[in-house]
């Protein structure tokens, strides 16, 4: 009901986070009172870490294996590409670490204790960054569908602020950022992981991550919304 009301009443201010959502609004009611403001990051939050943080034994054991750690944090749901996850694990090149919640039954339905895959459950947001900082590559391995094509992932901006190489599947909103390595299919995703391994110490790439993180701080995102309201005060 809220959607139908907003789409039929151009006096309602609408904020969209992705191009597909913007086009949807335009198609329904034109471009009046619409602001584009993708998701973003609290850059300052990722400037400090708990240097004395004590990791539990399970995570310490993964670190001790010495393999590059490919990490994802967030919900595990039906839009997650579990087949891709299995292919990453099957290379025996990486430790794949997953933090988050099982949003639905998809993880248990698709995963069967595959070697090199470690589901560690949720972590408090305040300490999650300490784990991510220890990882080598941060990923978003989502299937491409109507949901993910219209998704602006908060975590991609957090990954930038963490100054870690980023590899995602071919999501529309992720294509916009130079620092994000895009895998257009499973094979190219694996190739991008190999490329990402080499970028972790690349000063130019790390500077790019930092610049794009700062450009996508929440303060900048709020500005687009404030500007829209001020025009009609």
PDB file of C-alpha atoms in Angstrom:
ATOM      1  CA  UNK A   1       0.000   0.000   0.000  1.00  0.00           C
ATOM      2  CA  UNK A   2       2.843   2.384   0.832  1.00  0.00           C
ATOM      3  CA  UNK A   3       4.513   1.620  -2.487  1.00  0.00           C
ATOM      4  CA  UNK A   4       1.337   2.238  -4.481  1.00  0.00           C
ATOM      5  CA  UNK A   5       0.715   5.489  -2.599  1.00  0.00           C
ATOM      6  CA  UNK A   6       4.260   6.761  -3.200  1.00  0.00           C
ATOM      7  CA  UNK A   7       4.209   5.755  -6.869  1.00  0.00           C
ATOM      8  CA  UNK A   8       0.941   7.549  -7.541  1.00  0.00           C
ATOM      9  CA  UNK A   9       1.616  10.719  -5.538  1.00  0.00           C
ATOM     10  CA  UNK A  10       4.454  12.894  -6.854  1.00  0.00           C
ATOM     11  CA  UNK A  11       4.349  15.079  -3.740  1.00  0.00           C
ATOM     12  CA  UNK A  12       5.839  12.203  -1.742  1.00  0.00           C
ATOM     13  CA  UNK A  13       9.625  12.465  -1.419  1.00  0.00           C
ATOM     14  CA  UNK A  14      11.223   9.223  -2.589  1.00  0.00           C
ATOM     15  CA  UNK A  15      14.840   8.207  -1.948  1.00  0.00           C
ATOM     16  CA  UNK A  16      16.248   5.383  -4.075  1.00  0.00           C
ATOM     17  CA  UNK A  17      19.490   3.480  -3.555  1.00  0.00           C
ATOM     18  CA  UNK A  18      19.933   1.874  -6.996  1.00  0.00           C
ATOM     19  CA  UNK A  19      19.512   2.780 -10.651  1.00  0.00           C
ATOM     20  CA  UNK A  20      16.830   0.149 -11.240  1.00  0.00           C
ATOM     21  CA  UNK A  21      14.767   1.592  -8.407  1.00  0.00           C
ATOM     22  CA  UNK A  22      15.235   5.096  -9.796  1.00  0.00           C
ATOM     23  CA  UNK A  23      13.991   4.009 -13.206  1.00  0.00           C
ATOM     24  CA  UNK A  24      10.984   2.374 -11.565  1.00  0.00           C
ATOM     25  CA  UNK A  25      10.010   5.649  -9.891  1.00  0.00           C
ATOM     26  CA  UNK A  26      10.523   7.623 -13.120  1.00  0.00           C
ATOM     27  CA  UNK A  27       8.327   5.205 -15.039  1.00  0.00           C
ATOM     28  CA  UNK A  28       5.512   5.622 -12.533  1.00  0.00           C
ATOM     29  CA  UNK A  29       5.559   9.341 -11.756  1.00  0.00           C
ATOM     30  CA  UNK A  30       8.455  11.207 -13.360  1.00  0.00           C
ATOM     31  CA  UNK A  31      11.488  12.705 -11.655  1.00  0.00           C
ATOM     32  CA  UNK A  32       9.810  15.156  -9.286  1.00  0.00           C
ATOM     33  CA  UNK A  33      10.790  14.789  -5.607  1.00  0.00           C
ATOM     34  CA  UNK A  34      13.174  11.885  -6.214  1.00  0.00           C
ATOM     35  CA  UNK A  35      16.689  11.663  -4.762  1.00  0.00           C
ATOM     36  CA  UNK A  36      19.327   9.067  -5.627  1.00  0.00           C
ATOM     37  CA  UNK A  37      21.384   8.113  -2.600  1.00  0.00           C
ATOM     38  CA  UNK A  38      23.073   4.718  -2.608  1.00  0.00           C
ATOM     39  CA  UNK A  39      24.106   3.027   0.588  1.00  0.00           C
ATOM     40  CA  UNK A  40      27.388   4.049   2.188  1.00  0.00           C
ATOM     41  CA  UNK A  41      29.765   3.635   5.096  1.00  0.00           C
ATOM     42  CA  UNK A  42      30.704   5.242   8.383  1.00  0.00           C
ATOM     43  CA  UNK A  43      34.324   5.732   7.340  1.00  0.00           C
ATOM     44  CA  UNK A  44      35.499   6.833  10.791  1.00  0.00           C
ATOM     45  CA  UNK A  45      34.260   3.573  12.349  1.00  0.00           C
ATOM     46  CA  UNK A  46      36.769   1.623  10.271  1.00  0.00           C
ATOM     47  CA  UNK A  47      39.730   3.842  11.113  1.00  0.00           C
ATOM     48  CA  UNK A  48      40.391   2.046  14.405  1.00  0.00           C
ATOM     49  CA  UNK A  49      40.540  -1.603  15.436  1.00  0.00           C
ATOM     50  CA  UNK A  50      40.797  -3.473  18.715  1.00  0.00           C
ATOM     51  CA  UNK A  51      44.508  -4.246  18.603  1.00  0.00           C
ATOM     52  CA  UNK A  52      44.303  -6.563  21.624  1.00  0.00           C
ATOM     53  CA  UNK A  53      41.176  -8.390  20.468  1.00  0.00           C
ATOM     54  CA  UNK A  54      41.334 -12.091  21.320  1.00  0.00           C
ATOM     55  CA  UNK A  55      39.931 -14.344  18.597  1.00  0.00           C
ATOM     56  CA  UNK A  56      38.307 -17.624  19.523  1.00  0.00           C
ATOM     57  CA  UNK A  57      40.225 -20.825  18.775  1.00  0.00           C
ATOM     58  CA  UNK A  58      38.171 -21.710  15.694  1.00  0.00           C
ATOM     59  CA  UNK A  59      39.131 -18.519  13.873  1.00  0.00           C
ATOM     60  CA  UNK A  60      42.718 -18.678  15.126  1.00  0.00           C
ATOM     61  CA  UNK A  61      42.986 -22.198  13.699  1.00  0.00           C
ATOM     62  CA  UNK A  62      41.836 -20.921  10.292  1.00  0.00           C
ATOM     63  CA  UNK A  63      44.444 -18.160  10.402  1.00  0.00           C
ATOM     64  CA  UNK A  64      47.095 -20.751  11.279  1.00  0.00           C
ATOM     65  CA  UNK A  65      46.373 -22.725   8.110  1.00  0.00           C
ATOM     66  CA  UNK A  66      48.145 -19.987   6.175  1.00  0.00           C
ATOM     67  CA  UNK A  67      45.808 -20.000   3.179  1.00  0.00           C
ATOM     68  CA  UNK A  68      44.482 -16.673   1.885  1.00  0.00           C
ATOM     69  CA  UNK A  69      41.144 -16.047   3.579  1.00  0.00           C
ATOM     70  CA  UNK A  70      38.176 -15.196   1.363  1.00  0.00           C
ATOM     71  CA  UNK A  71      35.513 -13.682   3.593  1.00  0.00           C
ATOM     72  CA  UNK A  72      31.850 -12.773   3.319  1.00  0.00           C
ATOM     73  CA  UNK A  73      29.748 -11.326   6.105  1.00  0.00           C
ATOM     74  CA  UNK A  74      26.006 -10.838   6.020  1.00  0.00           C
ATOM     75  CA  UNK A  75      22.872 -12.887   5.551  1.00  0.00           C
ATOM     76  CA  UNK A  76      23.040 -16.320   3.966  1.00  0.00           C
ATOM     77  CA  UNK A  77      19.909 -16.583   1.860  1.00  0.00           C
ATOM     78  CA  UNK A  78      18.512 -17.930  -1.389  1.00  0.00           C
ATOM     79  CA  UNK A  79      20.218 -15.176  -3.404  1.00  0.00           C
ATOM     80  CA  UNK A  80      23.645 -16.462  -2.299  1.00  0.00           C
ATOM     81  CA  UNK A  81      25.533 -18.380  -5.018  1.00  0.00           C
ATOM     82  CA  UNK A  82      26.385 -21.590  -3.174  1.00  0.00           C
ATOM     83  CA  UNK A  83      27.653 -23.300  -6.324  1.00  0.00           C
ATOM     84  CA  UNK A  84      30.220 -20.538  -6.702  1.00  0.00           C
ATOM     85  CA  UNK A  85      31.160 -20.953  -3.056  1.00  0.00           C
ATOM     86  CA  UNK A  86      31.797 -24.653  -3.637  1.00  0.00           C
ATOM     87  CA  UNK A  87      34.001 -23.904  -6.647  1.00  0.00           C
ATOM     88  CA  UNK A  88      36.093 -21.468  -4.618  1.00  0.00           C
ATOM     89  CA  UNK A  89      36.525 -24.054  -1.887  1.00  0.00           C
ATOM     90  CA  UNK A  90      37.322 -26.827  -4.367  1.00  0.00           C
ATOM     91  CA  UNK A  91      40.422 -24.974  -5.604  1.00  0.00           C
ATOM     92  CA  UNK A  92      41.959 -25.811  -2.210  1.00  0.00           C
ATOM     93  CA  UNK A  93      43.656 -22.445  -2.510  1.00  0.00           C
ATOM     94  CA  UNK A  94      41.604 -20.490   0.008  1.00  0.00           C
ATOM     95  CA  UNK A  95      39.929 -20.695   3.368  1.00  0.00           C
ATOM     96  CA  UNK A  96      36.378 -19.438   2.820  1.00  0.00           C
ATOM     97  CA  UNK A  97      35.029 -17.814   5.985  1.00  0.00           C
ATOM     98  CA  UNK A  98      31.378 -16.840   6.387  1.00  0.00           C
ATOM     99  CA  UNK A  99      30.026 -14.635   9.158  1.00  0.00           C
ATOM    100  CA  UNK A 100      26.329 -13.898   9.585  1.00  0.00           C
ATOM    101  CA  UNK A 101      22.940 -15.473  10.004  1.00  0.00           C
ATOM    102  CA  UNK A 102      21.097 -18.145   8.091  1.00  0.00           C
ATOM    103  CA  UNK A 103      18.264 -16.003   6.795  1.00  0.00           C
ATOM    104  CA  UNK A 104      16.479 -19.057   5.402  1.00  0.00           C
ATOM    105  CA  UNK A 105      17.163 -22.769   4.886  1.00  0.00           C
ATOM    106  CA  UNK A 106      19.311 -22.284   1.775  1.00  0.00           C
ATOM    107  CA  UNK A 107      22.711 -22.760   3.431  1.00  0.00           C
ATOM    108  CA  UNK A 108      21.767 -26.082   4.999  1.00  0.00           C
ATOM    109  CA  UNK A 109      20.062 -27.200   1.796  1.00  0.00           C
ATOM    110  CA  UNK A 110      23.082 -26.426  -0.387  1.00  0.00           C
ATOM    111  CA  UNK A 111      26.153 -26.978   1.761  1.00  0.00           C
ATOM    112  CA  UNK A 112      27.267 -30.360   3.059  1.00  0.00           C
ATOM    113  CA  UNK A 113      30.323 -29.733   5.172  1.00  0.00           C
ATOM    114  CA  UNK A 114      32.563 -28.862   2.212  1.00  0.00           C
ATOM    115  CA  UNK A 115      36.260 -28.692   2.975  1.00  0.00           C
ATOM    116  CA  UNK A 116      37.744 -25.175   3.221  1.00  0.00           C
ATOM    117  CA  UNK A 117      34.368 -23.574   4.045  1.00  0.00           C
ATOM    118  CA  UNK A 118      33.872 -22.268   7.583  1.00  0.00           C
ATOM    119  CA  UNK A 119      30.545 -20.871   8.758  1.00  0.00           C
ATOM    120  CA  UNK A 120      31.276 -19.037  12.014  1.00  0.00           C
ATOM    121  CA  UNK A 121      27.862 -17.527  12.698  1.00  0.00           C
ATOM    122  CA  UNK A 122      27.137 -13.903  13.620  1.00  0.00           C
ATOM    123  CA  UNK A 123      29.441 -11.454  15.374  1.00  0.00           C
ATOM    124  CA  UNK A 124      28.578  -8.203  17.078  1.00  0.00           C
ATOM    125  CA  UNK A 125      28.986  -5.389  14.567  1.00  0.00           C
ATOM    126  CA  UNK A 126      31.419  -3.595  16.866  1.00  0.00           C
ATOM    127  CA  UNK A 127      33.932  -6.451  16.667  1.00  0.00           C
ATOM    128  CA  UNK A 128      33.203  -7.851  13.197  1.00  0.00           C
ATOM    129  CA  UNK A 129      35.698  -5.440  11.654  1.00  0.00           C
ATOM    130  CA  UNK A 130      38.504  -7.083  13.647  1.00  0.00           C
ATOM    131  CA  UNK A 131      37.796 -10.379  11.884  1.00  0.00           C
ATOM    132  CA  UNK A 132      37.448  -8.786   8.444  1.00  0.00           C
ATOM    133  CA  UNK A 133      40.777  -7.001   8.919  1.00  0.00           C
ATOM    134  CA  UNK A 134      42.484 -10.379   9.268  1.00  0.00           C
ATOM    135  CA  UNK A 135      41.046 -11.644   5.979  1.00  0.00           C
ATOM    136  CA  UNK A 136      42.721 -11.248   2.600  1.00  0.00           C
ATOM    137  CA  UNK A 137      39.829 -10.830   0.147  1.00  0.00           C
ATOM    138  CA  UNK A 138      36.291  -9.643   0.875  1.00  0.00           C
ATOM    139  CA  UNK A 139      33.512 -10.865  -1.376  1.00  0.00           C
ATOM    140  CA  UNK A 140      29.841 -10.653  -2.282  1.00  0.00           C
ATOM    141  CA  UNK A 141      29.033 -13.890  -4.144  1.00  0.00           C
ATOM    142  CA  UNK A 142      25.363 -13.281  -4.937  1.00  0.00           C
ATOM    143  CA  UNK A 143      23.316 -14.749  -7.747  1.00  0.00           C
ATOM    144  CA  UNK A 144      22.197 -12.202 -10.326  1.00  0.00           C
ATOM    145  CA  UNK A 145      18.434 -11.708 -10.223  1.00  0.00           C
ATOM    146  CA  UNK A 146      15.873  -8.917  -9.869  1.00  0.00           C
ATOM    147  CA  UNK A 147      16.718  -8.475  -6.187  1.00  0.00           C
ATOM    148  CA  UNK A 148      20.483  -8.266  -6.536  1.00  0.00           C
ATOM    149  CA  UNK A 149      20.349  -6.128  -9.677  1.00  0.00           C
ATOM    150  CA  UNK A 150      18.509  -3.507  -7.612  1.00  0.00           C
ATOM    151  CA  UNK A 151      20.723  -3.863  -4.535  1.00  0.00           C
ATOM    152  CA  UNK A 152      23.242  -1.333  -3.274  1.00  0.00           C
ATOM    153  CA  UNK A 153      25.212  -3.508  -0.832  1.00  0.00           C
ATOM    154  CA  UNK A 154      26.226  -1.680   2.337  1.00  0.00           C
ATOM    155  CA  UNK A 155      29.071  -4.131   2.789  1.00  0.00           C
ATOM    156  CA  UNK A 156      30.828  -3.157  -0.441  1.00  0.00           C
ATOM    157  CA  UNK A 157      31.485   0.301   1.020  1.00  0.00           C
ATOM    158  CA  UNK A 158      32.548  -1.193   4.336  1.00  0.00           C
ATOM    159  CA  UNK A 159      34.946  -3.449   2.430  1.00  0.00           C
ATOM    160  CA  UNK A 160      36.438  -0.331   0.811  1.00  0.00           C
ATOM    161  CA  UNK A 161      36.942   1.277   4.218  1.00  0.00           C
ATOM    162  CA  UNK A 162      38.618  -1.913   5.442  1.00  0.00           C
ATOM    163  CA  UNK A 163      41.163  -1.467   2.620  1.00  0.00           C
ATOM    164  CA  UNK A 164      40.812  -5.047   1.438  1.00  0.00           C
ATOM    165  CA  UNK A 165      40.580  -6.299  -2.165  1.00  0.00           C
ATOM    166  CA  UNK A 166      36.938  -6.726  -3.189  1.00  0.00           C
ATOM    167  CA  UNK A 167      35.484  -9.326  -5.552  1.00  0.00           C
ATOM    168  CA  UNK A 168      31.759  -9.474  -6.338  1.00  0.00           C
ATOM    169  CA  UNK A 169      29.481 -11.038  -8.875  1.00  0.00           C
ATOM    170  CA  UNK A 170      28.130  -8.858 -11.686  1.00  0.00           C
ATOM    171  CA  UNK A 171      25.692  -6.708  -9.694  1.00  0.00           C
ATOM    172  CA  UNK A 172      24.647  -3.466 -11.366  1.00  0.00           C
ATOM    173  CA  UNK A 173      25.523  -1.205  -8.448  1.00  0.00           C
ATOM    174  CA  UNK A 174      28.924  -2.830  -7.858  1.00  0.00           C
ATOM    175  CA  UNK A 175      30.010  -2.114 -11.441  1.00  0.00           C
ATOM    176  CA  UNK A 176      30.132   1.601 -10.619  1.00  0.00           C
ATOM    177  CA  UNK A 177      33.278   1.384  -8.519  1.00  0.00           C
ATOM    178  CA  UNK A 178      36.779   1.027  -9.875  1.00  0.00           C
ATOM    179  CA  UNK A 179      38.017  -0.731  -6.759  1.00  0.00           C
ATOM    180  CA  UNK A 180      35.544  -3.608  -7.129  1.00  0.00           C
ATOM    181  CA  UNK A 181      36.696  -6.609  -9.178  1.00  0.00           C
ATOM    182  CA  UNK A 182      33.701  -8.107 -10.989  1.00  0.00           C
ATOM    183  CA  UNK A 183      33.291 -11.789 -11.789  1.00  0.00           C
ATOM    184  CA  UNK A 184      30.838 -12.109 -14.671  1.00  0.00           C
ATOM    185  CA  UNK A 185      30.660 -15.906 -14.283  1.00  0.00           C
ATOM    186  CA  UNK A 186      32.194 -18.529 -12.018  1.00  0.00           C
ATOM    187  CA  UNK A 187      35.447 -18.858 -13.955  1.00  0.00           C
ATOM    188  CA  UNK A 188      36.055 -15.119 -14.127  1.00  0.00           C
ATOM    189  CA  UNK A 189      35.193 -14.807 -10.428  1.00  0.00           C
ATOM    190  CA  UNK A 190      37.955 -17.307  -9.628  1.00  0.00           C
ATOM    191  CA  UNK A 191      40.324 -15.375 -11.891  1.00  0.00           C
ATOM    192  CA  UNK A 192      39.448 -12.153 -10.084  1.00  0.00           C
ATOM    193  CA  UNK A 193      40.219 -13.809  -6.741  1.00  0.00           C
ATOM    194  CA  UNK A 194      43.705 -14.601  -8.017  1.00  0.00           C
ATOM    195  CA  UNK A 195      44.100 -10.997  -9.142  1.00  0.00           C
ATOM    196  CA  UNK A 196      42.854  -9.772  -5.765  1.00  0.00           C
ATOM    197  CA  UNK A 197      45.525 -11.801  -3.966  1.00  0.00           C
ATOM    198  CA  UNK A 198      48.161  -9.614  -5.595  1.00  0.00           C
ATOM    199  CA  UNK A 199      46.399  -6.332  -4.865  1.00  0.00           C
ATOM    200  CA  UNK A 200      46.486  -6.565  -1.087  1.00  0.00           C
ATOM    201  CA  UNK A 201      49.875  -4.845  -0.956  1.00  0.00           C
ATOM    202  CA  UNK A 202      49.422  -2.615  -4.014  1.00  0.00           C
ATOM    203  CA  UNK A 203      49.693   0.980  -2.782  1.00  0.00           C
ATOM    204  CA  UNK A 204      47.804   2.438  -5.755  1.00  0.00           C
ATOM    205  CA  UNK A 205      44.917   0.017  -5.267  1.00  0.00           C
ATOM    206  CA  UNK A 206      44.801   0.650  -1.526  1.00  0.00           C
ATOM    207  CA  UNK A 207      44.675   4.388  -2.222  1.00  0.00           C
ATOM    208  CA  UNK A 208      41.781   3.786  -4.630  1.00  0.00           C
ATOM    209  CA  UNK A 209      39.886   1.832  -1.970  1.00  0.00           C
ATOM    210  CA  UNK A 210      40.412   4.654   0.502  1.00  0.00           C
ATOM    211  CA  UNK A 211      39.261   7.327  -1.941  1.00  0.00           C
ATOM    212  CA  UNK A 212      36.093   5.465  -2.911  1.00  0.00           C
ATOM    213  CA  UNK A 213      35.326   4.710   0.738  1.00  0.00           C
ATOM    214  CA  UNK A 214      35.593   8.386   1.662  1.00  0.00           C
ATOM    215  CA  UNK A 215      33.467   9.391  -1.330  1.00  0.00           C
ATOM    216  CA  UNK A 216      30.753   7.048  -0.077  1.00  0.00           C
ATOM    217  CA  UNK A 217      30.683   8.120   3.557  1.00  0.00           C
ATOM    218  CA  UNK A 218      27.159   8.383   4.938  1.00  0.00           C
ATOM    219  CA  UNK A 219      27.602  12.150   5.316  1.00  0.00           C
ATOM    220  CA  UNK A 220      27.801  12.466   1.523  1.00  0.00           C
ATOM    221  CA  UNK A 221      24.804  10.189   1.067  1.00  0.00           C
ATOM    222  CA  UNK A 222      22.723  12.246   3.480  1.00  0.00           C
ATOM    223  CA  UNK A 223      23.609  15.357   1.510  1.00  0.00           C
ATOM    224  CA  UNK A 224      21.601  14.206  -1.517  1.00  0.00           C
ATOM    225  CA  UNK A 225      18.511  13.788   0.651  1.00  0.00           C
ATOM    226  CA  UNK A 226      18.987  17.094   2.442  1.00  0.00           C
ATOM    227  CA  UNK A 227      19.383  18.895  -0.885  1.00  0.00           C
ATOM    228  CA  UNK A 228      16.090  17.430  -2.109  1.00  0.00           C
ATOM    229  CA  UNK A 229      14.212  18.593   0.988  1.00  0.00           C
ATOM    230  CA  UNK A 230      15.758  22.052   0.913  1.00  0.00           C
ATOM    231  CA  UNK A 231      14.621  22.627  -2.661  1.00  0.00           C
ATOM    232  CA  UNK A 232      11.015  22.325  -1.549  1.00  0.00           C
ATOM    233  CA  UNK A 233      11.092  23.838   1.927  1.00  0.00           C
TER     234      UNK A 233
END
